[in-house]
Amino acid sequence: MLPEQEQLTEESTAFLDQILAGIGGNSEENLLMVEWNYEFPLFLHPLLCDQAYISTPIYNGTEGGIYAAAPSGIQRIKAFYEFIDKHKEQLIDNKAAFDAAKQRIFKFLDQKVVHDFFHLDAWDVFNMDDTSHKIQAIKLLNAINTSNAIIAEAVAQDDPDLLDNCPEFNQGAFGFQSFRPYLNHSGYDYGWEVMTSGVYDLEEEEEEDHPDQVFYTQNEAKGLKDDMGKILIPARYDEVYYFPEEEELALVQKDDKYGYVNRQGEEIVPLQYDDAYDLSKGTAIVKLNDKYGFLQPLKSLEVAFLYDDITDLCLEPHYFNACKEDTWAVVNPDNDILLPFEYLKEIDCYAYDGCNLYSGIQKSNKQKHFFLQDFQKIGTHKVTSVEWAGFDQQQHFFVTNEIVPTGAKNRMKLQSLIRQDGQTILPLEYEQISYCSGSLVYILKQKGKFGLFRLNDGQLLPCLYNRIDELNEACFRVFQSGKAGLFDSWEGRNIFISPQFDSMRDYIRRNKDGSWEILGFLGQEASLVYSNQTIKPVDHEIASRQLSPAYYPESLADEQRKILVDIAGTNAPALDLYHKGSEAFDEGDLDNAIKYHLLAAEKGDSDSMNDLGFIYSRTGEYYDANKAYFWYRKGTKAGSSDAMNGFGICHLHGIGVRQNIDQAIRWYERAAEYGNGSAHANLADLYLDGIWVQQNLDKALKHYHQAVELGHTNTYLTLIRLYRYHDELKDEAKASEMVALARAAGIDPPDEEPPKANG
């Protein structure tokens, strides 16, 4: 099993090509269970949590398919969904939709997953990039492993806020800043919309919704039995339909006419309608002579055919869209008109766990109007949108956006906060009202300044501040006059740290007793700010601890991290010491470059080992063949492909070791297997020159192309020269192609170059 934090490489997956050559076949063991659909949301990543590997996809191409053991994936995804369910109040916008999606997913996992592996096929997405599918799959699986590690930590700590640390919210392509809006995006349907496959379709789902009803055929006519074989509907119809849940009548059809039958097989409603639909809550839509009406057979068989069309609007309460002469209204099954026939098309319904909002475009002026659940019109001006903004004390709240005239020709967009019963909570005076679901707090913007408001407490901070950012743990960063402070709204504590720092970090640590600490930065100094409003300077030990993985250093801004690294000194983590060494090298300060790379290397950083080998292998006052060989060798043992490439250079040129061409090629090839573009370029040079090995132009071209594919873009210049001037490789079309690719990669090769000697 590959640990979730382990970085995958081409070498760590290559062995699977031999032992799992048949994995791409469509067999009973392996089936496409999880499909890419252009984005695989991170809340489904636990499906691919165990023994993940890369091999041949089932349907597309020869590389880049991701597989993971299904049993552990099922266990992990169920645990994660139970965790989400436990924190439903904090994480879920539409609880009914989440419950339905969760039930479907669990049912799918329990009843349909009989295969050994889940399979992710990202063929279409991988085709958007010139990088090989295998390399892209490695990067994708590394990202999945990272999010799985964070998810596992959140579940273990019972802390949903930790989910905001997933890489998707720092560098993802979709602009989500935290887990909750990502999870609640309508396109996902809480995961069910993505978890589709060839073994689960809507017809099967419908059958499983009615396990006690079975269709049968007799003398070419259709009927229906229960699961014990008892006849419910005799086989004498052209088509029969299931008895809907909690309904006593089922729809039947014969000779293009529709009627309804009870569970004793009696035709309660004769076959007389041109079209008809299933009963729902005792009502069905029926059609006769091109007109529609409502049938309520348990009340009466009389139908008033009043409408040109009827469509469902909502089930709770049971309302319908009705059309007359291309104009729409909202009616109930008793034909009471709830919204008049004034609308251009069907009214839309937005359901929020027991509360509905409606919107429709008025035919006379083409303006969109919004209505509360009692069809009370929202707003006094032109309303452009209404957004759900929280739930508290059995009431939903909404932010309205209205265009308000401010003069003869001027107008501005303002927002208000209203309750589902129509009561105004915040008047139409704000440029922005942003609901913060983790804290039930609203960030307000009024006349360009920001403040905080909570339903139970009213105004927490007046609109006096330049900016307010929501952090985790119901805390907010507050900015004023170029300084940053903090407001803690957790459980009504309302602790305020006045703006006094140049910056504060994005992450706050809260303890079980509600206390917390956060880093503040002023100049080149850092301080720990505590919930009791005390402030403690950060020393090298605290800085080192704040940079450790347990403190999520990825939430630090670059400048904040640099200040902590400077304070930590030699106690800084290896990665930070490596970066300081690299910065010193780039500035030409080799003494400090060596100093910091040595410190990082002592802590096991393989990149610093490689860079030390590089520094000592260069001609000049720092050249030391033995040290170069030592550090390259140490870097190879630590897994650095760059060090493997450097170790090959040592053997090729006899740096710190006797020249050995076979060993040089061996280490170049080893580095190349790990996806090192420089090693591919070095191998290509060897096969092109034909000095140390027999010349092989095919191998040279192969390695040059692999080098550019792996980001060694300067190799484009070599390929251009070869395709233009080499006697055996000359191909102007390919040369032009390489010129175009080079320019796309940011390299501007000259149109013509002087010929280079062949070989």
Coordinates of N, CA and C in Angstrom, one line a residue, residues 576-681:
D576 N 12.3 25.0 4.3 CA 12.5 26.4 4.3 C 14.0 26.7 4.3
L577 N 14.8 25.9 4.9 CA 16.3 26.1 4.8 C 16.7 25.9 3.3
Y578 N 16.1 25.0 2.7 CA 16.4 24.7 1.3 C 16.1 26.0 0.4
H579 N 14.9 26.6 0.7 CA 14.6 27.8 -0.1 C 15.5 29.0 0.2
K580 N 16.0 29.1 1.5 CA 16.9 30.1 1.8 C 18.2 29.9 1.1
G581 N 18.7 28.6 1.0 CA 19.9 28.3 0.3 C 19.7 28.6 -1.2
S582 N 18.6 28.3 -1.8 CA 18.3 28.6 -3.2 C 18.3 30.1 -3.5
E583 N 17.7 30.9 -2.6 CA 17.7 32.3 -2.7 C 19.1 32.9 -2.7
A584 N 19.9 32.4 -1.7 CA 21.3 32.8 -1.6 C 22.1 32.5 -2.9
F585 N 21.8 31.3 -3.4 CA 22.5 30.9 -4.7 C 22.1 31.8 -5.8
D586 N 20.8 32.1 -6.0 CA 20.4 33.0 -7.1 C 21.0 34.4 -6.9
E587 N 21.3 34.8 -5.7 CA 21.9 36.1 -5.5 C 23.4 36.1 -5.6
G588 N 24.0 34.9 -5.9 CA 25.4 34.8 -6.0 C 26.1 34.7 -4.7
D589 N 25.4 34.5 -3.6 CA 26.0 34.4 -2.2 C 26.2 32.9 -1.9
L590 N 27.3 32.3 -2.5 CA 27.5 30.9 -2.3 C 27.8 30.5 -0.9
D591 N 28.4 31.4 -0.1 CA 28.7 31.0 1.3 C 27.4 30.7 2.0
N592 N 26.4 31.6 1.9 CA 25.2 31.3 2.6 C 24.4 30.2 1.9
A593 N 24.5 30.1 0.6 CA 23.9 29.0 -0.1 C 24.4 27.7 0.5
I594 N 25.7 27.5 0.6 CA 26.2 26.3 1.2 C 25.8 26.1 2.6
K595 N 25.8 27.2 3.4 CA 25.4 27.2 4.8 C 24.0 26.6 5.0
Y596 N 23.0 27.2 4.2 CA 21.6 26.7 4.4 C 21.4 25.4 3.8
H597 N 22.0 25.1 2.7 CA 21.8 23.8 2.1 C 22.4 22.7 3.0
L598 N 23.5 23.0 3.6 CA 24.1 22.0 4.6 C 23.1 21.7 5.7
L599 N 22.5 22.8 6.3 CA 21.5 22.7 7.3 C 20.3 21.8 6.9
A600 N 19.8 22.1 5.7 CA 18.7 21.4 5.2 C 19.0 19.9 4.9
A601 N 20.2 19.7 4.3 CA 20.7 18.4 4.0 C 20.8 17.5 5.3
E602 N 21.3 18.1 6.3 CA 21.4 17.4 7.6 C 20.0 17.0 8.1
K603 N 19.0 17.7 7.7 CA 17.6 17.3 8.1 C 16.9 16.4 7.0
G604 N 17.7 16.0 6.1 CA 17.2 15.0 5.1 C 16.7 15.6 3.8
D605 N 16.9 16.8 3.5 CA 16.3 17.4 2.3 C 17.2 17.0 1.1
S606 N 16.6 16.2 0.2 CA 17.3 15.6 -0.9 C 17.6 16.7 -2.0
D607 N 16.8 17.7 -2.1 CA 17.1 18.8 -3.1 C 18.3 19.6 -2.6
S608 N 18.5 19.8 -1.4 CA 19.7 20.5 -0.9 C 20.9 19.7 -1.1
M609 N 20.8 18.4 -0.9 CA 21.9 17.5 -1.2 C 22.3 17.6 -2.7
N610 N 21.3 17.7 -3.6 CA 21.6 17.8 -5.0 C 22.3 19.2 -5.3
D611 N 21.8 20.2 -4.7 CA 22.3 21.6 -4.9 C 23.7 21.7 -4.4
L612 N 24.0 21.0 -3.3 CA 25.4 21.0 -2.8 C 26.3 20.3 -3.8
G613 N 25.9 19.2 -4.3 CA 26.6 18.5 -5.3 C 26.9 19.4 -6.5
F614 N 25.9 20.1 -6.9 CA 26.0 21.0 -8.1 C 27.0 22.1 -7.8
I615 N 26.9 22.8 -6.6 CA 27.9 23.8 -6.3 C 29.3 23.3 -6.3
Y616 N 29.5 22.2 -5.7 CA 30.9 21.7 -5.6 C 31.4 21.1 -6.9
S617 N 30.5 20.8 -7.8 CA 31.0 20.3 -9.1 C 31.4 21.3 -10.1
R618 N 31.0 22.6 -9.8 CA 31.3 23.7 -10.7 C 32.8 24.1 -10.6
T619 N 33.3 24.6 -11.7 CA 34.7 25.1 -11.7 C 34.7 26.4 -10.9
G620 N 35.8 26.7 -10.3 CA 35.9 27.9 -9.5 C 36.4 27.6 -8.1
E621 N 36.3 28.7 -7.2 CA 36.9 28.5 -5.9 C 36.2 27.5 -5.0
Y622 N 34.9 27.2 -5.4 CA 34.2 26.2 -4.5 C 34.2 24.8 -5.1
Y623 N 35.0 24.6 -6.2 CA 35.0 23.3 -6.8 C 35.7 22.3 -5.8
D624 N 35.0 21.1 -5.6 CA 35.6 20.1 -4.7 C 35.0 18.8 -5.2
A625 N 35.7 18.0 -6.0 CA 35.2 16.8 -6.6 C 34.7 15.8 -5.6
N626 N 35.4 15.7 -4.5 CA 35.0 14.7 -3.6 C 33.7 15.0 -2.9
K627 N 33.6 16.3 -2.6 CA 32.3 16.8 -2.0 C 31.1 16.7 -3.0
A628 N 31.4 17.0 -4.2 CA 30.4 16.9 -5.2 C 29.9 15.5 -5.3
Y629 N 30.8 14.5 -5.4 CA 30.5 13.1 -5.5 C 29.7 12.7 -4.3
F630 N 30.2 13.1 -3.1 CA 29.6 12.8 -1.8 C 28.1 13.2 -1.8
W631 N 27.8 14.5 -2.1 CA 26.5 15.0 -2.0 C 25.5 14.5 -3.1
Y632 N 26.1 14.3 -4.3 CA 25.2 13.7 -5.3 C 24.8 12.3 -4.9
R633 N 25.8 11.6 -4.4 CA 25.5 10.2 -4.0 C 24.5 10.1 -2.8
K634 N 24.7 11.0 -1.9 CA 23.7 11.1 -0.7 C 22.3 11.5 -1.2
G635 N 22.3 12.4 -2.2 CA 21.0 12.8 -2.8 C 20.3 11.7 -3.5
T636 N 21.1 10.8 -4.2 CA 20.4 9.7 -4.9 C 19.8 8.8 -3.9
K637 N 20.5 8.5 -2.8 CA 19.9 7.6 -1.8 C 18.7 8.2 -1.1
A638 N 18.6 9.6 -1.1 CA 17.4 10.2 -0.5 C 16.3 10.4 -1.5
G639 N 16.5 9.9 -2.8 CA 15.4 9.9 -3.8 C 15.3 11.0 -4.7
S640 N 16.4 11.9 -4.8 CA 16.3 13.0 -5.7 C 16.7 12.6 -7.1
S641 N 15.8 12.8 -8.1 CA 16.1 12.5 -9.4 C 17.2 13.4 -10.0
D642 N 17.2 14.7 -9.5 CA 18.2 15.6 -10.0 C 19.6 15.2 -9.5
A643 N 19.6 14.6 -8.3 CA 20.9 14.1 -7.8 C 21.3 12.9 -8.6
M644 N 20.4 12.0 -8.9 CA 20.7 10.9 -9.8 C 21.3 11.3 -11.1
N645 N 20.8 12.4 -11.7 CA 21.3 13.0 -12.9 C 22.7 13.5 -12.7
G646 N 22.9 14.2 -11.5 CA 24.2 14.7 -11.2 C 25.2 13.6 -10.9
F647 N 24.7 12.5 -10.3 CA 25.6 11.4 -10.1 C 26.1 10.8 -11.4
G648 N 25.2 10.8 -12.4 CA 25.6 10.3 -13.7 C 26.7 11.2 -14.3
I649 N 26.5 12.5 -14.1 CA 27.5 13.5 -14.6 C 28.9 13.2 -14.0
C650 N 28.9 12.9 -12.6 CA 30.1 12.6 -11.9 C 30.8 11.4 -12.6
H651 N 30.1 10.3 -12.9 CA 30.7 9.2 -13.5 C 31.1 9.4 -15.0
L652 N 30.4 10.3 -15.7 CA 30.7 10.5 -17.1 C 32.0 11.3 -17.2
H653 N 32.2 12.3 -16.3 CA 33.4 13.2 -16.3 C 34.4 12.9 -15.3
G654 N 34.2 11.8 -14.5 CA 35.2 11.4 -13.5 C 35.3 12.5 -12.4
I655 N 34.3 13.0 -11.9 CA 34.3 13.9 -10.8 C 34.1 13.2 -9.5
G656 N 35.2 13.1 -8.7 CA 35.2 12.4 -7.4 C 35.2 10.9 -7.6
V657 N 35.3 10.4 -8.8 CA 35.3 8.9 -9.0 C 35.9 8.7 -10.4
R658 N 36.4 7.4 -10.6 CA 36.9 7.1 -11.9 C 35.8 7.1 -12.9
Q659 N 36.2 7.6 -14.1 CA 35.2 7.7 -15.2 C 34.7 6.3 -15.5
N660 N 33.3 6.2 -15.6 CA 32.7 5.0 -15.9 C 31.4 5.3 -16.7
I661 N 31.5 5.0 -18.0 CA 30.4 5.4 -18.9 C 29.1 4.6 -18.6
D662 N 29.3 3.3 -18.3 CA 28.2 2.4 -18.0 C 27.4 2.9 -16.8
Q663 N 28.2 3.3 -15.8 CA 27.5 3.8 -14.6 C 26.8 5.2 -14.8
A664 N 27.4 6.0 -15.7 CA 26.8 7.3 -16.0 C 25.5 7.0 -16.7
I665 N 25.5 6.1 -17.7 CA 24.2 5.8 -18.4 C 23.2 5.2 -17.4
R666 N 23.7 4.4 -16.5 CA 22.8 3.8 -15.6 C 22.0 4.8 -14.7
W667 N 22.8 5.8 -14.2 CA 22.2 6.8 -13.4 C 21.3 7.8 -14.2
Y668 N 21.8 8.1 -15.4 CA 20.9 9.0 -16.3 C 19.6 8.3 -16.5
E669 N 19.6 7.0 -16.8 CA 18.4 6.2 -17.0 C 17.5 6.1 -15.8
R670 N 18.2 6.0 -14.6 CA 17.4 5.9 -13.4 C 16.7 7.2 -13.1
A671 N 17.4 8.4 -13.3 CA 16.8 9.7 -13.2 C 15.6 9.9 -14.2
A672 N 15.9 9.4 -15.4 CA 14.9 9.6 -16.5 C 13.6 8.8 -16.1
E673 N 13.8 7.6 -15.5 CA 12.6 6.8 -15.1 C 11.7 7.6 -14.1
Y674 N 12.4 8.5 -13.3 CA 11.7 9.3 -12.3 C 11.1 10.6 -13.0
G675 N 11.2 10.7 -14.3 CA 10.6 11.8 -15.0 C 11.5 13.1 -15.0
N676 N 12.8 12.9 -14.9 CA 13.8 14.0 -14.9 C 14.1 14.4 -16.4
G677 N 13.7 15.6 -16.8 CA 13.9 16.0 -18.1 C 15.4 16.2 -18.5
S678 N 16.2 16.7 -17.5 CA 17.6 16.9 -17.7 C 18.3 15.6 -18.0
A679 N 17.9 14.5 -17.3 CA 18.5 13.2 -17.6 C 18.2 12.7 -19.0
H680 N 17.0 12.9 -19.4 CA 16.6 12.6 -20.8 C 17.5 13.3 -21.8
A681 N 17.7 14.6 -21.5 CA 18.5 15.5 -22.4 C 19.9 15.0 -22.5

